[in-house]
Short mmCIF file of C-alpha atoms and ligand atoms in Angstrom, two decimals:
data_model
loop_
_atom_site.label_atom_id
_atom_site.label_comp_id
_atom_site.label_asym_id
_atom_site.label_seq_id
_atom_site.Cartn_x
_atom_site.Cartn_y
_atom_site.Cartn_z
CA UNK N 637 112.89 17.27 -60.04
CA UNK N 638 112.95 18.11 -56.63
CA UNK N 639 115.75 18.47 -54.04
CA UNK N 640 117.14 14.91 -52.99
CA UNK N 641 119.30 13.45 -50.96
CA UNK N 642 118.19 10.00 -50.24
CA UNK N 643 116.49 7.92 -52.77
CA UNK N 644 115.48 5.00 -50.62
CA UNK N 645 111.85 5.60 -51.28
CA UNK N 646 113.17 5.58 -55.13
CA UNK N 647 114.44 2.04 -54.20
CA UNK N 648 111.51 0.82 -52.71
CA UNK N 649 109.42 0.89 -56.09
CA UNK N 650 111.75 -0.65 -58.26
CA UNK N 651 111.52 -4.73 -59.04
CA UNK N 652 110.98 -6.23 -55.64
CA UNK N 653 113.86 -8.48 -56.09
CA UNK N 654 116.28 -5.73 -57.55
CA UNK N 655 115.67 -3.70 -54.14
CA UNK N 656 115.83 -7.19 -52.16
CA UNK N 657 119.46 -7.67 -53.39
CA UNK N 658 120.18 -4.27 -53.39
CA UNK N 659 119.76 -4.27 -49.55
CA UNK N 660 121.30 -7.75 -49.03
CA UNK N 661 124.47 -6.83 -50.60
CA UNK N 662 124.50 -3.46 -48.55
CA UNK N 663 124.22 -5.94 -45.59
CA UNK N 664 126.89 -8.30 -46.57
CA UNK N 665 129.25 -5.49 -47.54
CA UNK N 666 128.96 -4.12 -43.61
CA UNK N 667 129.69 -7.73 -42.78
CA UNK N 668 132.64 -7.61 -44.49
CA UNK N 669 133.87 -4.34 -43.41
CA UNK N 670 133.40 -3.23 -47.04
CA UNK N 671 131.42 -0.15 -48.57
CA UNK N 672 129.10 -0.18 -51.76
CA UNK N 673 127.47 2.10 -53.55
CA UNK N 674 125.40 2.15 -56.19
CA UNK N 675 126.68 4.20 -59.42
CA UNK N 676 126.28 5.25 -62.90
CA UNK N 677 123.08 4.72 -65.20
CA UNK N 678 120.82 3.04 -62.79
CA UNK N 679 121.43 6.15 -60.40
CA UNK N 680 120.99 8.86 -62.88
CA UNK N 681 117.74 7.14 -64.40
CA UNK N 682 116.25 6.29 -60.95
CA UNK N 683 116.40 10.06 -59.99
CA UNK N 684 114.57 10.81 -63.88
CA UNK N 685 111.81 8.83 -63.12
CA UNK N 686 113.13 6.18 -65.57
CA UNK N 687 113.36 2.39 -65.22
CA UNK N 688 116.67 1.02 -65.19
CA UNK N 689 118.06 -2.03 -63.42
CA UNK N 690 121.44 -2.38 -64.58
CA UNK N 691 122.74 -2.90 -60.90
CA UNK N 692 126.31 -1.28 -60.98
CA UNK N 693 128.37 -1.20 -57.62
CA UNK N 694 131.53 0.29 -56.85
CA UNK N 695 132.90 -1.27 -53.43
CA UNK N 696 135.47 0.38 -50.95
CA UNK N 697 138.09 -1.34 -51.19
CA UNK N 698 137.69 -5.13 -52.42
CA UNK N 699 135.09 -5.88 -55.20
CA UNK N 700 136.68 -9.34 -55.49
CA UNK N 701 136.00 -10.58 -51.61
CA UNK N 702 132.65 -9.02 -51.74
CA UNK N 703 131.80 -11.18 -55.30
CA UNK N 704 133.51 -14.49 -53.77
CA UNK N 705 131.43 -13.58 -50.11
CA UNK N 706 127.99 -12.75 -52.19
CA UNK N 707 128.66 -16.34 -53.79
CA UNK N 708 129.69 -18.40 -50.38
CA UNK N 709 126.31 -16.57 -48.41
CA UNK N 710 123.51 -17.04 -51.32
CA UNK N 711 123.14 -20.13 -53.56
CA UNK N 712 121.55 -19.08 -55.88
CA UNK N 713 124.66 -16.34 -56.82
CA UNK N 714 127.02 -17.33 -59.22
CA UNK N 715 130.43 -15.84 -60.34
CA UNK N 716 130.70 -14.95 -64.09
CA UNK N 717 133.65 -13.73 -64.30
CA UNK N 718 137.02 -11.47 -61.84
CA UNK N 719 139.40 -9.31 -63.47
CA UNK N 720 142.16 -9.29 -61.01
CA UNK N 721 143.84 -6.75 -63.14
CA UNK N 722 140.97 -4.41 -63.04
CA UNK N 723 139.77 -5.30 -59.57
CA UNK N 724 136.32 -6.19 -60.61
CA UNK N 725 133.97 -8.64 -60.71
CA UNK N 726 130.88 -10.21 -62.14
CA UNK N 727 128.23 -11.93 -60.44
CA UNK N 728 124.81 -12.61 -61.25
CA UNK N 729 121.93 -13.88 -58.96
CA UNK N 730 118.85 -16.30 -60.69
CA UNK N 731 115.56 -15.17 -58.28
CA UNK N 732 112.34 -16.18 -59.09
CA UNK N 733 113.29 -17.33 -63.14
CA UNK N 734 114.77 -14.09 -63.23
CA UNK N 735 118.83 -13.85 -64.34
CA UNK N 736 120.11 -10.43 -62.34
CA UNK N 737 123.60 -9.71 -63.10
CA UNK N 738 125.59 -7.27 -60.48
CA UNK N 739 128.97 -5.56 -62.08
CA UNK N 740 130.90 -4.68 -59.16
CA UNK N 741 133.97 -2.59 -59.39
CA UNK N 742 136.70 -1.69 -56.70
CA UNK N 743 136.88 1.60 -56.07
CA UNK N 744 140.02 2.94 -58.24
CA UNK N 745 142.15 5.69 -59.92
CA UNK N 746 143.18 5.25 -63.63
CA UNK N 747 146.78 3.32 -61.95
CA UNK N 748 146.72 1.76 -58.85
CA UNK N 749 150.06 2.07 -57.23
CA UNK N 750 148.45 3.79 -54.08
CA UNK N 751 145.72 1.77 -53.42
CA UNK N 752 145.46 1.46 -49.68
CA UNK N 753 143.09 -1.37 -47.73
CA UNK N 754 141.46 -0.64 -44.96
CA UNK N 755 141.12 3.22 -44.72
CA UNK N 756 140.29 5.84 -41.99
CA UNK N 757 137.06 7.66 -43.26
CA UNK N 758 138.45 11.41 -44.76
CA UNK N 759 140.32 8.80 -46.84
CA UNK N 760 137.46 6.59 -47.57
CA UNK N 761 135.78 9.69 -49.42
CA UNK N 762 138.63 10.85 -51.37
CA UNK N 763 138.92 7.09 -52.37
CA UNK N 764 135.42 7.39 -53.45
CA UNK N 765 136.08 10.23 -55.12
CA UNK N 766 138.92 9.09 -57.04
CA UNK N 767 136.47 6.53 -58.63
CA UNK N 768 133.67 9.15 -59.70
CA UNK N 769 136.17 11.57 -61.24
CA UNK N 770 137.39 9.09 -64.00
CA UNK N 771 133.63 9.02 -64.74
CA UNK N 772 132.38 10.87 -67.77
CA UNK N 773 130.08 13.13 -66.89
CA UNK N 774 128.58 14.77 -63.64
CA UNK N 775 124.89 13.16 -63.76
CA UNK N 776 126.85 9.81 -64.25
CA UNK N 777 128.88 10.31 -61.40
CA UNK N 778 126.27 10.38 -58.21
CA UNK N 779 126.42 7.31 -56.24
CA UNK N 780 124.31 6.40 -54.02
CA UNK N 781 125.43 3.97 -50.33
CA UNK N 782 123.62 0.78 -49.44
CA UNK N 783 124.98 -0.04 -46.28
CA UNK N 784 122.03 -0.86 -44.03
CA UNK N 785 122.81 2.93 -41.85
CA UNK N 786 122.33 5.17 -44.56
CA UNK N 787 121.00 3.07 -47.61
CA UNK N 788 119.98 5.22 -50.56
CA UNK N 789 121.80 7.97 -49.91
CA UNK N 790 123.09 10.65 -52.58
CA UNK N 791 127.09 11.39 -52.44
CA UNK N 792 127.43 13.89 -54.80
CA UNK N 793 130.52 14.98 -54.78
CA UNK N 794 130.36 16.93 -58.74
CA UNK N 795 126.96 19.17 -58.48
CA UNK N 796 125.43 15.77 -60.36
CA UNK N 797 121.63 16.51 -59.20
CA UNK N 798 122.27 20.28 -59.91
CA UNK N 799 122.41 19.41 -63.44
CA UNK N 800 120.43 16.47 -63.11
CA UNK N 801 118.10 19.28 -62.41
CA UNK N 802 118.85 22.01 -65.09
CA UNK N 803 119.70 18.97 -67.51
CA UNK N 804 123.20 20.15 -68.49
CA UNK N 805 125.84 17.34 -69.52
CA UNK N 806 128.80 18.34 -67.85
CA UNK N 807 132.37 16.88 -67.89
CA UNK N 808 134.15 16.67 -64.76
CA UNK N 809 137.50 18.08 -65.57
CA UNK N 810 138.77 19.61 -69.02
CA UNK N 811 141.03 17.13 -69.90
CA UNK N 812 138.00 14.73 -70.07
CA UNK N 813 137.39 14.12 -73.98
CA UNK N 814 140.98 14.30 -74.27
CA UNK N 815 141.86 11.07 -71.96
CA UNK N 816 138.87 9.31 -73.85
CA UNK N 817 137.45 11.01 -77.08
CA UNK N 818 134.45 8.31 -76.90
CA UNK N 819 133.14 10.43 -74.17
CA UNK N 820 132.22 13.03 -77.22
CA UNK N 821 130.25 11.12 -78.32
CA UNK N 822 128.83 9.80 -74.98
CA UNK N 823 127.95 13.32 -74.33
CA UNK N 824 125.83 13.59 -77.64
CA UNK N 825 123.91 10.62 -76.70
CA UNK N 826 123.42 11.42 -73.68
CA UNK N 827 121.84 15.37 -75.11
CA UNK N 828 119.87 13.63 -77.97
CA UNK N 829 118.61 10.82 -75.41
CA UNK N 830 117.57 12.83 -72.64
CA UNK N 831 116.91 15.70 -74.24
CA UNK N 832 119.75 18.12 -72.07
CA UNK N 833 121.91 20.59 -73.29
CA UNK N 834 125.37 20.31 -73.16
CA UNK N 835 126.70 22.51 -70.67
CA UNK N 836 128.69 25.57 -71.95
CA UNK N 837 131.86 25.17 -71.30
CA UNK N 838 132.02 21.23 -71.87
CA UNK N 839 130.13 22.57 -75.07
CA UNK N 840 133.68 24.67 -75.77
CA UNK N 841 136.00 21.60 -74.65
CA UNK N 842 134.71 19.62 -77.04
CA UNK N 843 134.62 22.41 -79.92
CA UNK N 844 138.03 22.90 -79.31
CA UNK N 845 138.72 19.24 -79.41
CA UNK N 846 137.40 18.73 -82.39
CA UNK N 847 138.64 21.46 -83.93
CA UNK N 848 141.97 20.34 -83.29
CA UNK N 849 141.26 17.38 -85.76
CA UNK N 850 143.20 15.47 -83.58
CA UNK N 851 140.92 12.63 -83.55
CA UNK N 852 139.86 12.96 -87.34
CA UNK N 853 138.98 10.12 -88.90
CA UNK N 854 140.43 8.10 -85.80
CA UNK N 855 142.78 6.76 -87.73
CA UNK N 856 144.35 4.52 -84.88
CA UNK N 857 144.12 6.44 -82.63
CA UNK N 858 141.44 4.92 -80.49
CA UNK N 859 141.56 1.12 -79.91
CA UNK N 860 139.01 -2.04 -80.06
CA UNK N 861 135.74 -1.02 -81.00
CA UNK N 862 134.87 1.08 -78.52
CA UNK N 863 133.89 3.98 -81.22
CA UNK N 864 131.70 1.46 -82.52
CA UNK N 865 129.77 0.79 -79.59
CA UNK N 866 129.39 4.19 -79.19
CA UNK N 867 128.18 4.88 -82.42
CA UNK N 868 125.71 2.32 -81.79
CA UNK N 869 124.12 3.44 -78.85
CA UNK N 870 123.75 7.05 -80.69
CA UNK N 871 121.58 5.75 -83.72
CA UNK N 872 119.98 2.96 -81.96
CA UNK N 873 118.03 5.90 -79.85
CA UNK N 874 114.36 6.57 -80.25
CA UNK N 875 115.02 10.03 -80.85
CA UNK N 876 117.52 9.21 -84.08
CA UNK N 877 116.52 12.32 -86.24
CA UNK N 878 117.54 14.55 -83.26
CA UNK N 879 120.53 12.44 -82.31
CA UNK N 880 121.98 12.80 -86.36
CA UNK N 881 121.75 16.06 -86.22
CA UNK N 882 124.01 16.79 -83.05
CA UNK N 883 126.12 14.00 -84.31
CA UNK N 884 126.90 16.61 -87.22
CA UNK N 885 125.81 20.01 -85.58
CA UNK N 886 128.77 19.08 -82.60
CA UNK N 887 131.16 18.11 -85.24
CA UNK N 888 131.36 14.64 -83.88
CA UNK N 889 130.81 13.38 -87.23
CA UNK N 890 134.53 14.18 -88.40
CA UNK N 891 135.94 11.22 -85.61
CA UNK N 892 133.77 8.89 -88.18
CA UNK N 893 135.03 10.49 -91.42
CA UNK N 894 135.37 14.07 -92.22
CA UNK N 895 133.92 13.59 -95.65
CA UNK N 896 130.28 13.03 -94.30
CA UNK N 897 127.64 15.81 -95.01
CA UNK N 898 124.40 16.86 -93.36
CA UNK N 899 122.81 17.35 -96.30
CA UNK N 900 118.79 17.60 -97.21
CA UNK N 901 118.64 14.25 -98.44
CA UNK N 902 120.47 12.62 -95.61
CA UNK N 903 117.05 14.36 -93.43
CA UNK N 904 115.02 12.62 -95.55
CA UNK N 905 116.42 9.21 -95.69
CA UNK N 906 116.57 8.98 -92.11
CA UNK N 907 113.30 10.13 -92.00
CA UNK N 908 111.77 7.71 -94.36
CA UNK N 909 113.74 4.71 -92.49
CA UNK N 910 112.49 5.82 -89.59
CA UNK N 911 108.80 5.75 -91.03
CA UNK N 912 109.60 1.95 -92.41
CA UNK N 913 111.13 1.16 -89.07
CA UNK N 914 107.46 1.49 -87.36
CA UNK N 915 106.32 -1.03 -89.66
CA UNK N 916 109.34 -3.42 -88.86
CA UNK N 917 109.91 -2.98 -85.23
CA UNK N 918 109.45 -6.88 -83.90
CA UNK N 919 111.96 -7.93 -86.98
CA UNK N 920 115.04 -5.47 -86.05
CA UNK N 921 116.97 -6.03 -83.58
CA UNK N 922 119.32 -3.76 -84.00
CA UNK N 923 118.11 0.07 -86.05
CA UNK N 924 121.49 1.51 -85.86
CA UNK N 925 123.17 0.03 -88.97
CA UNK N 926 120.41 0.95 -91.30
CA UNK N 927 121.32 5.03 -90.08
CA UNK N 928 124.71 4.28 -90.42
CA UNK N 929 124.31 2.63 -94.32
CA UNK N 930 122.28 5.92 -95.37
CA UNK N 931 124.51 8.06 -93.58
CA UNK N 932 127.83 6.55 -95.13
CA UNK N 933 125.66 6.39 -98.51
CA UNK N 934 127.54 9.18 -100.16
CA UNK N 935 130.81 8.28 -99.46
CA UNK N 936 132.87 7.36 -102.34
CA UNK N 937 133.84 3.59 -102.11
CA UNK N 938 137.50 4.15 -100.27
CA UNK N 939 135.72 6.07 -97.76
CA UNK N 940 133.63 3.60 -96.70
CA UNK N 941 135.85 1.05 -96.78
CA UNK N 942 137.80 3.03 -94.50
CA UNK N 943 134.58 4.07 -92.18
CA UNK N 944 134.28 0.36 -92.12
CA UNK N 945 137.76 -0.57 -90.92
CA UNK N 946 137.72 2.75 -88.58
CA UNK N 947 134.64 1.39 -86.65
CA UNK N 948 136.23 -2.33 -86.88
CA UNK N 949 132.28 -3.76 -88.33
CA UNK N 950 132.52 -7.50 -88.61
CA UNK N 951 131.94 -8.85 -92.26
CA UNK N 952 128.71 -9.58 -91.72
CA UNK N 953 127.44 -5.80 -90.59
CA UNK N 954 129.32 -4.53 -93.78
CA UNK N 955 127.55 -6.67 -95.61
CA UNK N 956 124.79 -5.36 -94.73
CA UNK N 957 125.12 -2.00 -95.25
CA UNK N 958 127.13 -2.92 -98.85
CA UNK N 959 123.90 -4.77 -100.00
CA UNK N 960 121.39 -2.09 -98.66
CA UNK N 961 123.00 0.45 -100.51
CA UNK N 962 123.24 -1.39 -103.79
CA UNK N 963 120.27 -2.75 -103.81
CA UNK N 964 118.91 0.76 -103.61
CA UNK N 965 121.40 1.74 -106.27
CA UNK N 966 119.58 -1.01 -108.86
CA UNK N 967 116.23 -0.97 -107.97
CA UNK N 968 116.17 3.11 -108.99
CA UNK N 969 116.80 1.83 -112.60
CA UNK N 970 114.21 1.92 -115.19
CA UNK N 971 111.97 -1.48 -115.68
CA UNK N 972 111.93 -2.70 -112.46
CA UNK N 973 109.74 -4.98 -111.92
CA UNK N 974 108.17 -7.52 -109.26
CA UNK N 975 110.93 -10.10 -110.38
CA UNK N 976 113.41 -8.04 -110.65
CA UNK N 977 112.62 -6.92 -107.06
CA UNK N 978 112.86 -10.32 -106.25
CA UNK N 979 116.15 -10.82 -108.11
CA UNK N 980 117.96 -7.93 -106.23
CA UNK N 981 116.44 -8.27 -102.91
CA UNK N 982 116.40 -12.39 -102.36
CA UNK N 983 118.35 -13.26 -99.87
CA UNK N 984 119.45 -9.70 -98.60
CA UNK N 985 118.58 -8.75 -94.51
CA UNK N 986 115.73 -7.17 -94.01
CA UNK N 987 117.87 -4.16 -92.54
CA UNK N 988 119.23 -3.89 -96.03
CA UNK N 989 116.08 -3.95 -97.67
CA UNK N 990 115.30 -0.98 -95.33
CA UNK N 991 118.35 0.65 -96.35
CA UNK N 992 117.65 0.05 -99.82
CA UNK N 993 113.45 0.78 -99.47
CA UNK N 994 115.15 4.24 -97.88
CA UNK N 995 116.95 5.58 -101.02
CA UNK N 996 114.08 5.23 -103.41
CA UNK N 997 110.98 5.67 -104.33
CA UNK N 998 109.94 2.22 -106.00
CA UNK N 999 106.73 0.61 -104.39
CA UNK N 1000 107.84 -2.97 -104.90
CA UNK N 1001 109.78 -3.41 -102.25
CA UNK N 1002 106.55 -3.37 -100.34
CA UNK N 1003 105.51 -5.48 -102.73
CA UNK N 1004 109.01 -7.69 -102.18
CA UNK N 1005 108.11 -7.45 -97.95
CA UNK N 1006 104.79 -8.32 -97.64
CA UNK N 1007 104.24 -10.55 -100.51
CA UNK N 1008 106.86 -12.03 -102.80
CA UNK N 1009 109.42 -12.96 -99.83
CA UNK N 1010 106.73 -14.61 -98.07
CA UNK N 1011 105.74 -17.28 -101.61
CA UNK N 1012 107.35 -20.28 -100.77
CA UNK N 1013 107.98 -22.94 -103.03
CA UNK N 1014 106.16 -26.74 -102.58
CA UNK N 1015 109.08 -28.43 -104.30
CA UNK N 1016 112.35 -28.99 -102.74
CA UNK N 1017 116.34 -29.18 -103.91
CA UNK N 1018 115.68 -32.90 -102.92
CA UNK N 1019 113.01 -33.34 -105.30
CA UNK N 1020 115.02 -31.59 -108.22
CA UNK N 1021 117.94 -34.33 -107.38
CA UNK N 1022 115.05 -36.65 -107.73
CA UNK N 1023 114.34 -35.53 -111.14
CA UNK N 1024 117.97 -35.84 -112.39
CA UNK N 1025 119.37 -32.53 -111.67
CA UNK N 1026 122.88 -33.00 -110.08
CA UNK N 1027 123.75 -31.63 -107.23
CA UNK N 1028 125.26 -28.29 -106.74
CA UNK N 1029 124.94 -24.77 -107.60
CA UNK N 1030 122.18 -25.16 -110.59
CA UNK N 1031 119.72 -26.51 -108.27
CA UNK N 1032 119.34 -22.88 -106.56
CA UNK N 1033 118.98 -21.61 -109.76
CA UNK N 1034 116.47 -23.84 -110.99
CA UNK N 1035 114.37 -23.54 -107.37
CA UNK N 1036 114.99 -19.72 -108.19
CA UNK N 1037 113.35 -19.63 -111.77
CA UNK N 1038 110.53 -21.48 -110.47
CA UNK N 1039 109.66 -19.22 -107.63
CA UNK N 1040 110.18 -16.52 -110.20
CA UNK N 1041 107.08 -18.11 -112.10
CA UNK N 1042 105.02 -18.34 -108.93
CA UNK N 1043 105.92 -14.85 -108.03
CA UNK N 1044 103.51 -13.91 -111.20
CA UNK N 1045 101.25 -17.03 -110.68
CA UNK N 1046 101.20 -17.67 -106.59
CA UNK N 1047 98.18 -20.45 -107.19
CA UNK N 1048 100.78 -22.93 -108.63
CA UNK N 1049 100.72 -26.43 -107.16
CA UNK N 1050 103.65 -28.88 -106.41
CA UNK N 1051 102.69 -30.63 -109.62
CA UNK N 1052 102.75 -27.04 -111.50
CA UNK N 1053 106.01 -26.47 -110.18
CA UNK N 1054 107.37 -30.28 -110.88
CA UNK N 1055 106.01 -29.33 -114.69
CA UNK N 1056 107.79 -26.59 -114.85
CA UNK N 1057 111.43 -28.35 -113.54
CA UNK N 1058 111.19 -30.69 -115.99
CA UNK N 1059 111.04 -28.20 -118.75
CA UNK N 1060 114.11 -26.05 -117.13
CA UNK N 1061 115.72 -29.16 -116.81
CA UNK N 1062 115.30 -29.78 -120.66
CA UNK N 1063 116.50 -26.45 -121.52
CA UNK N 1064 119.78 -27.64 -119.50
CA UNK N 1065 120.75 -30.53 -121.19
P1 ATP L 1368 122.81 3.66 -70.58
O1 ATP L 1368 121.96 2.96 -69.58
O2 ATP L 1368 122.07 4.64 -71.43
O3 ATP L 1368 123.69 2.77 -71.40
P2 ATP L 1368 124.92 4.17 -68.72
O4 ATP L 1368 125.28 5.42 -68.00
O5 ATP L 1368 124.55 2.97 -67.93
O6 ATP L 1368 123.78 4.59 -69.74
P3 ATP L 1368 127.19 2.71 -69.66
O7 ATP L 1368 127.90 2.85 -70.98
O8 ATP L 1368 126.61 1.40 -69.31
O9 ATP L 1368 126.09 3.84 -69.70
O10 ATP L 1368 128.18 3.16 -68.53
C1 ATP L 1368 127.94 2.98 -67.13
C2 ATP L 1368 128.67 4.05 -66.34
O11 ATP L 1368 130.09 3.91 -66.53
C3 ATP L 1368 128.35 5.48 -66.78
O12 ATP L 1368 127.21 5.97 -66.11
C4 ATP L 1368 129.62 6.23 -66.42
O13 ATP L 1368 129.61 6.54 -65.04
C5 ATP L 1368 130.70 5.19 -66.65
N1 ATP L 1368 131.31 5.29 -68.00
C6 ATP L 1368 130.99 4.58 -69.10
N2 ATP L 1368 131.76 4.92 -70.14
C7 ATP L 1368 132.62 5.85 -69.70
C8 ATP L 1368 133.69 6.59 -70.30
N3 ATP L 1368 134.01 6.44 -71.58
N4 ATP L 1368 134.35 7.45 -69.52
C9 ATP L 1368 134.03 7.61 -68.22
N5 ATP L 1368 133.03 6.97 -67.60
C10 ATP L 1368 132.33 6.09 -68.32
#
């Protein structure tokens, strides 16, 4: 990367209606007597050579007027949502069929008793300042002005581009995984995305940190889910084999549960899911809690329950992991078969029959994927209530014996099938 200081030829070649806005709010901010910058991702990936549009602004000293001005000036702006207790705001613009949200934050310390309006310029820095140095870490804390007299340029008041540069991830102040112990974890992402190294001494922070076991387990220590989202970032990366193993090599693992192991066959399964993935990639939306199901695998039962409640997953994500891993658990038995498949795997997600296709070595799951799931049956639960079966749970069970038949004999007809219900049905009474 070479030496920057302005990227308003960066700008220029994004989305022609991202660098519109970006230069119309720069205007209306002046307007306004207000300053914004551009910050965070958007910045750090702009200067990589990445796409990102995930406008973030911080604004000197009023987020809130600039939102409600941005709406009043532009029609096609609307407010989403103002936190008056956070002083920030939400807006997004529609252009062109496209929806462009803008997150725009006032420009803050952790409290706010000293907030000042309308400040002389040394102050206007250090206010600036006071807003990058809650940030995480130094690449994420470049901002960059778009008022009309000097839009695109770089303040970088932490040595950002330096290490932007000699890709380090660098906290800004040692206290930093302390005050948030998510940012551990932020810093592994961003090493296994990126591919940087985590600088030394940020390196030591957070071996200390951990060390300290102070955030083992997390029992309560950490609110809301923000662990969670966290987590899911790490394993929803491209580069997940690299990203699991500085989630253990760093030690990070132990905030999850100290009881979880690197081991050999850990490698493998994520490999293997990661070779199914390829084949799945327009079904799954999200990868992440197929990694975390065959990295939890091994727990006993208690510990996963409590990985579970650490990580606050919604029933719905446990359930997912709790059927992936049992259904791998069955279908390693002896005499499995196409129906059993069926039996085991009906109805599951197809992120737990990943999970499940991950820990073992039986062939009819592809089977299950690309041709049992797919039979469908010509009769109907209607048509079984037609033929005297009454309603409730032993209509499933009849539809299910039936496709069971077809799964060995896929030619059947609607009349085959019909046959067939009457004779279950006789069996019943
Ligand atoms: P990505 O695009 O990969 O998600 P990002 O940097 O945009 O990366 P976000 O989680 O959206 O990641 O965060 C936006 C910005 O907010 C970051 O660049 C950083 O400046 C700041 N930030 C986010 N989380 C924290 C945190 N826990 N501590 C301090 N700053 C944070």
């Amino acid at each position: 990367m070479q030496e920057v200081k302005n990227i308003k030829n960066i700008l220029e070649n994004i989305d022609k209606d991202h660098f519109h806005l970006l230069t119309e709010i720069g205007k209306i901010s002046k307007e306004i007597n207000q300053k914004s910058y551009l910050v965070g991702g958007m910045v750090r990936d702009l200067l990589l050579g990445f796409d990102n549009l995930d406008i973030d602004i911080v604004v000197e000293n009023n987020a809130a007027l600039l939102a409600d001005t941005l709406v009043k000036k532009f029609p096609n702006c609307e407010l989403s949502a103002k936190h008056d207790r956070f002083h920030t705001a939400k807006v997004i613009f529609h252009i062109n069929g496209k929806k462009i949200p803008v997150d725009l934050a006032t420009t803050r310390e952790e409290t706010y008793d000293n907030e000042k309006l309308a400040p002389l310029p040394e102050v206007t820095i250090s206010e600036l300042k006071k807003d990058l140095i809650r940030r995480d870490f130094t690449i994420n804390a470049l901002a960059v002005s778009l008022l009309p007299n000097n839009f695109g340029e770089i303040v970088d008041l932490f040595n950002g581009l330096d290490d932007l540069r000699n890709k380090k991830i660098k906290i800004l102040h040692e206290k930093s995984f302390i005050d948030d112990p998510t940012r551990m974890i932020r810093a592994i992402r961003f090493a296994a995305k990126l591919n940087f190294e985590i600088e030394e001494k940020t390196q030591a922070f957070l071996k200390e940190v951990i060390e300290s076991k102070q955030f083992d387990n997390l029992i309560e220590k950490i609110r809301g889910d923000r662990v969670k989202i966290e987590i899911r970032y790490l394993f929803n990366l491209p580069t997940i084999e690299n990203a699991i193993k500085i989630f253990f090599e760093s030690g990070v693992y132990r905030m999850v549960n100290t009881e979880l192991a690197y081991k050999e066959v850990l490698k493998n399964r994520i490999k293997k899911a990661e070779e199914i993935l390829w084949d799945h990639l327009d079904d799954i939306a999200e990868k992440w809690i197929i990694y975390l199901g065959l990295t939890v695998c091994d727990l006993t039962n208690s510990q996963k329950e409590s990985v579970f409640i650490n990580l606050h997953l919604p029933s719905g994500e446990i359930k997912t992991i709790k059927d992936g891993l049992k259904a791998g658990e069955k279908l390693q038995e002896k005499n499995i078969d196409s129906i059993k498949t069926f039996q085991v795997l009906k109805n599951h997600s197809i992120e737990s029959i990943i999970i499940a296709k991950s820990l073992t070595q039986n062939n009819l799951i592809d089977e299950y994927i690309n041709k049992t799931s797919k039979i469908k049956l010509n009769i109907t639960g209607q048509d079984l209530i037609k033929l005297g079966v009454p309603q409730g749970k032993q209509v499933g069970e009849i539809l299910d014996k039936i496709l069971e038949l077809k799964i060995n004999n896929p030619e059947m007809s609607k009349e085959d099938e019909e046959e067939e219900a009457k004779k279950l049905i006789l069996d019943l009474r």
